[in-house]
Short mmCIF file of C-alpha atoms in Angstrom, two decimals:
data_model
loop_
_atom_site.label_atom_id
_atom_site.label_comp_id
_atom_site.label_asym_id
_atom_site.label_seq_id
_atom_site.Cartn_x
_atom_site.Cartn_y
_atom_site.Cartn_z
CA MET A 10 -0.02 0.03 -0.33
CA ASN A 11 1.62 3.67 -0.85
CA THR A 12 1.58 5.94 1.87
CA THR A 13 -0.70 8.34 0.46
CA GLY A 14 -3.44 5.65 -0.44
CA ALA A 15 -2.41 4.47 3.34
CA THR A 16 -3.07 7.78 4.79
CA ALA A 17 -6.47 8.32 3.00
CA ALA A 18 -7.59 4.54 3.60
CA ASN A 19 -7.29 5.37 7.76
CA ALA A 20 -8.59 8.53 7.56
CA SER A 21 -11.98 7.31 5.93
CA THR A 22 -12.10 4.54 8.16
CA SER A 23 -11.59 6.99 11.31
CA LEU A 24 -14.28 9.63 9.66
CA HIS A 25 -16.73 6.29 9.03
CA ARG A 26 -17.07 5.77 12.81
CA HIS A 27 -18.15 8.91 13.42
CA PRO A 28 -21.21 10.16 11.14
CA TRP A 29 -21.83 12.96 12.78
CA VAL A 30 -18.47 14.05 11.95
CA LEU A 31 -19.33 13.19 8.06
CA ARG A 32 -22.61 14.82 8.13
CA TRP A 33 -20.96 18.36 9.26
CA ALA A 34 -18.20 17.89 6.87
CA GLY A 35 -20.29 17.12 3.62
CA LEU A 36 -22.30 20.46 4.55
CA LEU A 37 -19.53 22.46 5.16
CA THR A 38 -17.93 21.57 2.28
CA ARG A 39 -20.53 21.84 -0.18
CA GLY A 40 -19.25 24.31 -2.19
CA ARG A 41 -16.19 22.50 -2.93
CA HIS A 42 -15.15 20.20 -5.83
CA ALA A 43 -11.61 18.87 -7.25
CA GLY A 44 -13.11 19.88 -10.53
CA ASP A 45 -13.01 18.12 -13.97
CA ALA A 46 -9.45 19.64 -14.79
CA SER A 47 -8.25 17.09 -12.08
CA LEU A 48 -9.43 14.07 -14.19
CA ALA A 49 -7.20 12.35 -16.24
CA CYS A 50 -8.90 12.64 -19.18
CA SER A 51 -8.59 16.45 -19.09
CA ASP A 52 -4.87 16.12 -19.27
CA GLU A 53 -3.85 18.57 -22.60
CA VAL A 54 -2.62 15.54 -24.55
CA LEU A 55 -4.84 12.79 -23.08
CA ALA A 56 -7.81 15.15 -23.93
CA ARG A 57 -6.82 15.20 -27.88
CA LEU A 58 -7.54 11.64 -28.01
CA PRO A 59 -10.48 10.49 -30.15
CA LEU A 60 -13.07 9.66 -28.19
CA THR A 61 -14.37 6.23 -30.22
CA LEU A 62 -14.12 3.86 -27.70
CA ALA A 63 -18.09 3.20 -26.78
CA LEU A 64 -17.68 2.37 -23.03
CA ARG A 65 -20.84 1.43 -21.34
CA SER A 66 -22.43 -0.24 -18.36
CA ALA A 67 -25.72 -2.63 -18.17
CA ASP A 68 -26.11 -1.13 -14.42
CA PHE A 69 -26.23 2.44 -15.03
CA ALA A 70 -26.61 4.90 -17.73
CA HIS A 71 -24.17 7.36 -18.72
CA GLY A 72 -25.00 10.25 -16.49
CA GLY A 73 -27.34 7.85 -14.61
CA ALA A 74 -27.50 6.67 -10.80
CA MET A 75 -25.31 4.27 -9.44
CA ALA A 76 -27.23 1.29 -7.79
CA LEU A 77 -26.56 0.91 -3.88
CA ARG A 78 -25.52 -2.22 -4.11
CA HIS A 79 -22.57 -0.62 -6.22
CA ALA A 80 -21.73 2.01 -2.85
CA GLY A 81 -18.88 1.50 -1.45
CA GLU A 82 -17.74 -0.35 1.90
CA GLY A 83 -20.22 0.28 4.85
CA VAL A 84 -22.32 2.36 2.54
CA GLY A 85 -23.34 -0.65 -0.33
CA ASP A 86 -22.20 -4.08 -1.17
CA ASN A 87 -18.91 -2.44 -3.29
CA ARG A 88 -19.52 -4.53 -6.18
CA SER A 89 -18.30 -3.25 -9.08
CA PRO A 90 -20.84 -2.44 -12.14
CA ALA A 91 -20.80 -4.45 -15.00
CA LEU A 92 -18.73 -3.07 -18.14
CA ALA A 93 -18.30 -3.30 -21.65
CA TRP A 94 -16.92 -1.78 -24.80
CA ASN A 95 -16.58 -2.20 -28.52
CA ALA A 96 -13.55 -3.09 -30.53
CA LEU A 97 -10.21 -1.53 -29.71
CA PRO A 98 -8.55 -0.10 -32.69
CA SER A 99 -6.26 -2.74 -34.71
CA GLU A 100 -3.13 -1.76 -33.62
CA ALA A 101 -4.16 -1.62 -29.93
CA THR A 102 -2.64 -4.58 -27.88
CA HIS A 103 -4.05 -3.82 -24.16
CA TRP A 104 -6.74 -1.50 -22.62
CA LEU A 105 -6.70 0.63 -18.92
CA LEU A 106 -9.23 1.55 -17.00
CA LEU A 107 -9.51 4.11 -14.58
CA CYS A 108 -12.40 5.83 -12.36
CA GLU A 109 -12.26 9.12 -10.89
CA ASP A 110 -14.51 10.80 -8.30
CA PRO A 111 -14.09 14.82 -9.50
CA ASP A 112 -16.43 16.17 -6.78
CA VAL A 113 -14.81 15.59 -3.88
CA PRO A 114 -13.28 18.29 -1.51
CA MET A 115 -10.07 17.71 -2.34
CA ALA A 116 -7.34 19.28 -4.25
CA ARG A 117 -7.82 16.52 -7.08
CA ALA A 118 -10.37 13.82 -8.19
CA ILE A 119 -9.60 10.57 -6.13
CA THR A 120 -9.05 7.24 -7.81
CA HIS A 121 -11.73 4.34 -7.13
CA LEU A 122 -10.34 2.16 -9.52
CA LEU A 123 -7.21 1.39 -11.85
CA ALA A 124 -7.29 -1.49 -14.14
CA SER A 125 -5.83 -3.02 -17.08
CA GLY A 126 -6.21 -6.05 -19.47
CA PRO A 127 -5.75 -7.10 -23.23
CA ARG A 128 -7.69 -6.72 -26.45
CA SER A 129 -9.17 -9.92 -25.74
CA VAL A 130 -11.23 -9.21 -22.82
CA ASP A 131 -13.76 -6.05 -24.08
CA ALA A 132 -16.43 -6.78 -21.25
CA LEU A 133 -16.21 -7.25 -17.38
CA PRO A 134 -19.63 -8.59 -15.19
CA GLU A 135 -20.55 -7.34 -12.14
CA GLY A 136 -17.93 -7.84 -9.25
CA ALA A 137 -14.96 -8.70 -11.74
CA LEU A 138 -12.88 -6.02 -10.92
CA ASN A 139 -12.98 -6.28 -6.82
CA ALA A 140 -9.97 -7.53 -5.57
CA GLY A 141 -9.99 -11.27 -6.29
CA HIS A 142 -12.19 -11.88 -8.77
CA ALA A 143 -10.40 -10.28 -11.59
CA PRO A 144 -10.72 -12.60 -14.86
CA ALA A 145 -7.64 -14.20 -16.17
CA GLY A 146 -5.36 -11.53 -17.98
CA VAL A 147 -6.89 -8.43 -16.18
CA THR A 148 -4.38 -6.66 -13.74
CA LEU A 149 -5.89 -4.54 -10.59
CA ALA A 150 -3.62 -2.01 -9.24
CA PRO A 151 -4.24 0.09 -5.95
CA ASN A 152 -6.72 2.87 -6.19
CA GLY A 153 -6.75 6.07 -4.14
CA LEU A 154 -7.51 4.35 -1.02
CA GLY A 155 -3.92 2.18 -1.74
CA ARG A 156 -6.42 -0.82 -1.76
CA GLU A 157 -6.27 -2.93 -4.94
CA GLY A 158 -9.11 -3.22 -7.14
CA TYR A 159 -12.44 -1.09 -6.94
CA ASP A 160 -14.15 0.68 -4.13
CA GLY A 161 -17.19 1.93 -4.62
CA PRO A 162 -19.11 5.53 -4.29
CA ARG A 163 -19.10 6.61 -0.58
CA PRO A 164 -19.56 10.56 -1.04
CA LEU A 165 -19.77 12.49 2.07
CA PRO A 166 -23.82 12.67 3.52
CA GLY A 167 -25.37 16.33 2.05
CA HIS A 168 -22.27 17.06 0.07
CA GLY A 169 -24.60 16.63 -3.21
CA PRO A 170 -24.09 14.34 -6.36
CA HIS A 171 -21.34 12.78 -6.80
CA ARG A 172 -19.86 11.76 -10.79
CA TYR A 173 -18.05 8.42 -10.76
CA VAL A 174 -15.98 9.16 -14.20
CA PHE A 175 -15.12 5.59 -16.06
CA GLN A 176 -12.39 6.53 -18.35
CA LEU A 177 -11.51 3.76 -20.80
CA TRP A 178 -8.02 3.79 -22.81
CA ALA A 179 -6.71 1.72 -26.04
CA LEU A 180 -3.39 0.97 -25.53
CA ASP A 181 -0.85 0.04 -28.11
CA ALA A 182 1.38 -1.56 -25.37
CA PRO A 183 1.10 -3.74 -21.81
CA PRO A 184 0.91 -1.03 -18.99
CA PRO A 185 4.01 -1.67 -16.58
CA GLY A 186 3.71 -3.11 -12.89
CA GLY A 187 3.94 -0.11 -10.43
CA LEU A 188 1.73 2.64 -12.64
CA LEU A 189 0.09 5.16 -9.83
CA ARG A 190 -2.58 7.73 -10.64
CA GLU A 191 -0.52 10.23 -8.59
CA THR A 192 2.89 10.08 -10.32
CA THR A 193 3.42 8.05 -13.18
CA LEU A 194 0.14 6.89 -14.92
CA LEU A 195 -0.34 9.72 -17.02
CA PRO A 196 3.25 10.55 -18.64
CA TRP A 197 2.60 6.71 -19.67
CA LEU A 198 -0.16 7.06 -20.96
CA ARG A 199 0.54 10.08 -23.41
CA ALA A 200 3.28 7.98 -24.65
CA HIS A 201 0.62 4.81 -25.52
CA ALA A 202 -2.78 5.65 -25.33
CA LEU A 203 -4.61 5.48 -29.21
CA ALA A 204 -8.22 6.22 -27.96
CA ARG A 205 -10.33 7.06 -25.07
CA GLY A 206 -14.13 6.38 -23.65
CA ARG A 207 -15.70 7.51 -21.11
CA CYS A 208 -18.62 6.76 -18.89
CA ASP A 209 -20.31 8.55 -15.54
CA GLY A 210 -22.27 6.90 -12.84
CA LEU A 211 -23.92 9.38 -10.37
CA TYR A 212 -24.27 8.89 -6.42
CA ARG A 213 -25.66 10.82 -3.73
CA ARG A 214 -26.38 10.65 -0.09
CA ASP A 215 -28.67 13.29 1.74
CA TRP A 216 -27.32 14.51 5.15
CA ARG A 217 -28.11 11.75 7.10
CA GLY A 218 -26.35 9.35 5.08
CA ARG A 219 -29.16 7.66 3.03
CA PRO A 220 -29.07 7.32 -0.84
CA VAL A 221 -30.73 10.10 -2.93
CA ALA A 222 -33.27 8.59 -5.00
CA PRO A 223 -33.87 7.53 -7.91
CA LEU A 224 -31.56 4.71 -7.65
CA PRO A 225 -31.85 1.84 -10.22
#
């Protein structure tokens, strides 16, 4: 576990033991967001890649609400949603999938998922991106909480709607081990990404921590 991830994980666990602290934090930081500029897909180089990968989920529409079962530990079942996409460009050998929340009241978006795999894999069933359940050939890297695989939505109560931006890149080489969103990921993607796709899910909790309808 990297130091940044360990710190975030410990802080998150501590806060969830004190729901009133979470509620006040959500209300007091309601107007603060990392912003879209902190997303990987907003990088000056990566944003110019063709948006030709039709990334989709059978569990939510683009811009639609994610189900409670996909919400993070302590909120929902923390099951990764089903994802699929159209064929990669002919020169692509691999793909990389990243999910970030740009609506957190932090300096930059937080990573909920970082995974990669070969072009032969173009669909992932529900739960396939949870640690210990990845299909053959699919690699799960540490997320922003320092854990491998998927960590689902867990926005602060009362903070407003949060977007969970699933970003897919077609690659001309297999990603090396040890890529980290905070340091090495973007430079590597700038050199090897060929095309991209995006699918956004929404999740929101009221000030008591209850999911806000509509939920699928």
